Coordinates of C-alpha atoms in Angstrom, one line a residue:
X1 CA 3.1 -50.1 67.5
X2 CA 2.8 -48.5 64.1
X3 CA -0.9 -47.4 64.6
X4 CA 0.2 -43.8 65.2
X5 CA 1.9 -41.9 62.3
X6 CA 2.7 -38.2 62.1
X7 CA 4.7 -35.7 60.0
X8 CA 8.3 -35.4 61.5
X9 CA 9.6 -32.5 59.4
X10 CA 11.4 -30.2 61.9
X11 CA 9.1 -27.2 62.5
X12 CA 6.1 -28.8 60.8
X13 CA 5.4 -31.9 63.0
X14 CA 2.0 -33.3 63.5
X15 CA 1.2 -33.7 67.1
X16 CA -1.6 -34.4 69.7
X17 CA -2.3 -31.6 72.1
X18 CA -4.3 -31.9 75.2
X19 CA -5.5 -29.7 78.0
X20 CA -5.7 -31.1 81.5
X21 CA -7.2 -33.7 82.3
X22 CA -7.0 -34.8 78.6
X23 CA -4.2 -37.3 77.6
X24 CA -3.0 -39.2 74.6
X25 CA -3.7 -42.9 75.5
X26 CA -2.2 -45.9 73.9
X27 CA -3.0 -49.6 74.8
X28 CA 0.2 -51.7 74.6
X29 CA 0.8 -55.4 74.3
X30 CA 4.4 -55.7 73.1
X31 CA 7.9 -54.9 74.5
X32 CA 8.5 -52.4 71.8
X33 CA 8.8 -48.5 71.4
X34 CA 5.4 -46.7 71.4
X35 CA 5.7 -43.1 70.1
X36 CA 3.6 -40.4 71.7
X37 CA 3.8 -37.4 69.3
X38 CA 2.8 -34.8 71.8
X39 CA 3.2 -31.1 71.6
X40 CA 1.3 -27.7 72.1
X41 CA 0.6 -24.5 70.2
X42 CA -0.2 -22.5 73.4
X43 CA 1.9 -19.3 73.4
X44 CA 4.8 -21.1 71.4
X45 CA 4.5 -24.1 69.3
X46 CA 6.6 -26.9 70.6
X47 CA 6.8 -30.6 69.5
X48 CA 8.2 -32.7 72.2
X49 CA 7.4 -36.4 71.7
X50 CA 7.7 -39.2 74.3
X51 CA 8.5 -42.8 73.7
X52 CA 7.5 -45.5 76.1
X53 CA 8.8 -48.9 75.7
X54 CA 7.2 -51.5 78.0
X55 CA 9.6 -54.1 79.3
X56 CA 7.3 -57.1 78.7
X57 CA 4.7 -58.1 76.2
X58 CA 1.7 -57.7 78.5
X59 CA -1.5 -55.6 78.4
X60 CA -1.0 -52.0 79.7
X61 CA -2.2 -48.5 79.1
X62 CA 0.1 -45.5 79.2
X63 CA -1.0 -41.9 78.7
X64 CA 0.9 -38.7 77.9
X65 CA 0.2 -35.1 77.9
X66 CA 2.6 -32.2 76.9
X67 CA 2.3 -29.2 79.2
X68 CA 3.7 -26.1 77.6
X69 CA 4.4 -24.0 80.6
X70 CA 6.5 -23.7 83.7
X71 CA 5.6 -26.4 86.2
X72 CA 5.6 -23.7 88.9
X73 CA 2.4 -22.3 87.3
X74 CA 0.5 -25.5 88.0
X75 CA 1.7 -25.9 91.6
X76 CA 4.7 -28.1 90.9
X77 CA 7.3 -25.8 92.3
X78 CA 10.8 -26.6 90.8
X79 CA 12.5 -25.4 94.0
X80 CA 10.9 -28.1 96.1
X81 CA 12.8 -31.2 95.5
X82 CA 14.9 -34.0 97.1
X83 CA 18.1 -31.8 97.1
X84 CA 19.5 -33.8 94.1
X85 CA 18.3 -31.2 91.6
X86 CA 20.2 -28.2 90.6
X87 CA 17.9 -26.9 88.0
X88 CA 14.6 -27.9 86.4
X89 CA 13.1 -27.0 83.0
X90 CA 11.0 -23.9 83.5
X91 CA 9.6 -24.1 79.9
X92 CA 7.6 -27.3 79.7
X93 CA 7.0 -30.7 81.3
X94 CA 5.0 -33.9 80.6
X95 CA 2.2 -35.7 82.5
X96 CA 2.8 -39.4 82.2
X97 CA 0.6 -42.2 83.7
X98 CA 0.2 -46.0 83.6
X99 CA -3.6 -46.1 84.5
X100 CA -3.9 -49.9 83.6
X101 CA -1.4 -52.6 83.8
X102 CA 1.7 -53.4 85.9
X103 CA 4.5 -53.6 83.5
X104 CA 7.6 -51.3 84.0
X105 CA 8.7 -49.3 81.0
X106 CA 11.5 -47.2 79.5
X107 CA 10.5 -43.5 79.3
X108 CA 12.3 -41.4 76.8
X109 CA 11.9 -37.6 76.8
X110 CA 13.0 -35.4 73.9
X111 CA 14.4 -31.9 73.9
X112 CA 16.3 -29.4 71.7
X113 CA 19.4 -28.0 73.5
X114 CA 19.5 -24.9 71.4
X115 CA 16.1 -23.7 72.7
X116 CA 15.4 -25.8 75.7
X117 CA 18.8 -25.8 77.5
X118 CA 21.0 -28.8 78.3
X119 CA 19.7 -31.3 80.8
X120 CA 21.3 -34.3 82.5
X121 CA 18.5 -36.0 84.3
X122 CA 14.8 -36.5 84.8
X123 CA 12.6 -36.0 87.9
X124 CA 9.1 -37.1 88.8
X125 CA 6.6 -35.3 91.1
X126 CA 5.4 -37.6 93.8
X127 CA 2.1 -36.7 95.4
X128 CA 3.2 -38.8 98.5
X129 CA 5.8 -36.2 99.5
X130 CA 4.8 -33.4 97.2
X131 CA 8.2 -32.7 95.7
X132 CA 10.3 -33.4 92.6
X133 CA 12.4 -36.6 93.0
X134 CA 15.3 -37.5 90.8
X135 CA 14.7 -40.5 88.7
X136 CA 18.3 -41.8 89.1
X137 CA 20.4 -42.9 86.1
X138 CA 19.3 -41.9 82.6
X139 CA 20.8 -42.8 79.3
X140 CA 21.5 -39.8 76.9
X141 CA 21.3 -40.2 73.1
X142 CA 20.0 -38.3 69.9
X143 CA 17.1 -38.7 67.7
X144 CA 17.0 -36.5 64.6
X145 CA 17.0 -32.9 65.8
X146 CA 16.5 -33.9 69.4
X147 CA 18.6 -34.9 72.3
X148 CA 17.0 -37.7 74.4
X149 CA 17.2 -39.0 78.0
X150 CA 15.9 -42.4 78.7
X151 CA 15.0 -43.7 82.0
X152 CA 15.0 -47.5 81.8
X153 CA 12.9 -49.9 83.7
X154 CA 10.7 -47.2 85.3
X155 CA 8.2 -48.9 87.8
X156 CA 5.6 -46.2 88.2
X157 CA 5.8 -47.1 91.8
X158 CA 4.8 -43.8 93.3
X159 CA 1.7 -41.7 92.3
X160 CA 2.0 -38.5 90.4
X161 CA 1.9 -37.7 86.7
X162 CA 4.4 -34.8 86.2
X163 CA 7.8 -35.4 84.7
X164 CA 10.4 -32.8 84.0
X165 CA 14.0 -32.4 82.5
X166 CA 16.5 -31.5 85.2
X167 CA 20.2 -30.7 85.7
X168 CA 21.3 -33.2 88.4
X169 CA 23.8 -32.1 91.0
X170 CA 27.2 -33.9 90.6
X171 CA 28.2 -36.3 93.4
X172 CA 29.8 -34.6 96.4
X173 CA 33.5 -35.1 96.8
X174 CA 35.3 -36.0 100.1
X175 CA 37.9 -33.7 101.4
X176 CA 40.8 -34.6 103.6
X177 CA 42.6 -32.1 105.9
X178 CA 46.2 -32.4 106.6
X179 CA 48.0 -31.6 109.9
X180 CA 48.6 -27.9 109.8
X181 CA 50.9 -25.8 111.8
X182 CA 50.4 -22.3 112.8
X183 CA 52.0 -19.7 110.5
X184 CA 52.7 -22.3 107.9
X185 CA 52.5 -22.3 104.1
X186 CA 51.8 -24.8 101.2
X187 CA 49.5 -27.1 103.3
X188 CA 47.8 -29.7 100.9
X189 CA 44.1 -30.4 100.9
X190 CA 43.0 -33.0 98.5
X191 CA 39.6 -34.5 97.4
X192 CA 38.4 -37.9 96.1
X193 CA 35.1 -38.7 94.5
X194 CA 32.8 -36.2 93.0
X195 CA 31.5 -36.4 89.4
X196 CA 31.9 -32.8 88.3
X197 CA 34.4 -31.5 85.9
X198 CA 36.1 -29.3 88.5
X199 CA 36.0 -28.2 92.2
X200 CA 35.2 -24.9 93.9
X201 CA 36.9 -24.3 97.2
X202 CA 36.1 -22.0 100.1
X203 CA 38.7 -21.5 103.0
X204 CA 38.3 -19.9 106.4
X205 CA 39.6 -16.2 106.7
X206 CA 42.7 -17.4 108.6
X207 CA 43.7 -19.4 105.6
X208 CA 44.7 -18.1 102.2
X209 CA 44.7 -20.1 99.0
X210 CA 48.2 -20.2 97.4
X211 CA 47.2 -22.3 94.4
X212 CA 44.9 -25.0 93.2
X213 CA 41.5 -23.3 93.0
X214 CA 39.4 -25.4 90.6
X215 CA 41.5 -28.6 90.9
X216 CA 41.4 -31.6 93.1
X217 CA 44.5 -30.4 95.1
X218 CA 44.6 -27.1 97.0
X219 CA 47.6 -25.4 98.7
X220 CA 46.8 -23.2 101.6
X221 CA 48.8 -20.8 103.7
X222 CA 47.5 -20.8 107.4
X223 CA 48.0 -18.2 110.2
X224 CA 46.7 -19.0 113.6
X225 CA 43.2 -20.1 114.7
X226 CA 40.9 -22.8 113.5
X227 CA 38.4 -23.0 110.6
X228 CA 36.7 -24.9 107.9
X229 CA 37.8 -25.7 104.4
X230 CA 34.9 -26.5 102.1
X231 CA 34.6 -27.9 98.6
X232 CA 31.9 -28.8 95.9
X233 CA 32.1 -30.5 92.6
X234 CA 31.1 -28.3 89.7
X235 CA 29.5 -29.7 86.6
X236 CA 30.1 -28.6 83.1
X237 CA 27.0 -26.7 83.2
X238 CA 27.9 -24.9 86.4
X239 CA 25.9 -26.9 88.8
X240 CA 27.3 -27.4 92.3
X241 CA 27.2 -30.6 94.2
X242 CA 26.4 -30.7 97.9
X243 CA 29.4 -29.6 99.9
X244 CA 31.9 -31.5 102.0
X245 CA 34.3 -29.9 104.6
X246 CA 36.9 -30.6 107.0
X247 CA 37.9 -28.6 110.2
X248 CA 41.4 -27.4 110.6
X249 CA 42.8 -26.9 114.1
X250 CA 46.4 -25.7 113.7
X251 CA 49.0 -27.1 115.9
X252 CA 50.6 -24.4 118.0
X253 CA 53.9 -23.3 116.8
X254 CA 56.9 -24.2 119.1
X255 CA 58.7 -21.5 121.2
X256 CA 62.4 -21.2 120.2
X257 CA 64.8 -20.3 123.1
X258 CA 68.0 -21.4 124.4
X259 CA 70.4 -20.6 127.3
X260 CA 74.2 -21.2 127.5
X261 CA 75.7 -23.1 130.5
X262 CA 79.2 -21.5 130.5
X263 CA 81.0 -18.4 129.6
X264 CA 84.5 -17.8 128.5
X265 CA 86.9 -16.0 126.1
X266 CA 87.8 -17.2 122.6
X267 CA 88.7 -20.9 122.0
X268 CA 86.5 -21.9 125.0
X269 CA 83.6 -24.5 124.5
X270 CA 80.0 -23.3 125.0
X271 CA 77.1 -25.6 125.7
X272 CA 73.6 -24.5 124.7
X273 CA 70.3 -25.9 126.0
X274 CA 67.2 -25.9 123.9

């Protein structure tokens, strides 16, 4: 566990740099944190370590390489993903493998928000579907000058070595449409769910937002004709969820008319029929 030591002074760190297919390999036999002080001096010097913590004290081998360029350059197109990614780091990524052993492990990636951006998730490039796939729940923390994201109990179940920091879409909300009458005002549309910090609404042209844009309740004035009301959750970083929508078909306005049944002068009774 302590076999690898390096200078950790910010800006002067010691690191292992490898060109593909080279890796920094460590053999593990404890359920403890193994540090991989990886970095690169290609174009711009960066030190971005990885910490791998096996979940059991068994014999394993884990390998890491830091890749100091946009994943797109190497054919791992950031726009090709499972739909859960809003953005992916276009500056660097890591290659991580478990060539020997069968133990799951916690994988912790390090980044510096001031220079690398702010990220909420991690994704893995699977060669089985040739796209980035969200790695599900990660645990954020800090370590010195770094912000860290930790994916616990990673199984290495799918082949593929690239791992990248991502901004994950917030969960989509569910919108409920009220009963709407033609030529009515103040119709209340509301949402439940969603994990963002706000909501972005879009209303068909025959509806006008009266108030509530950005919140979980929207008041809409509606004229005639049908149309969709759509909403997305918006994260603090401006990432939109997948949308949800409901279809509004206004109820036709009633016709007002009446006829009198009798006529007379003053003081006479008049009966009116709707």
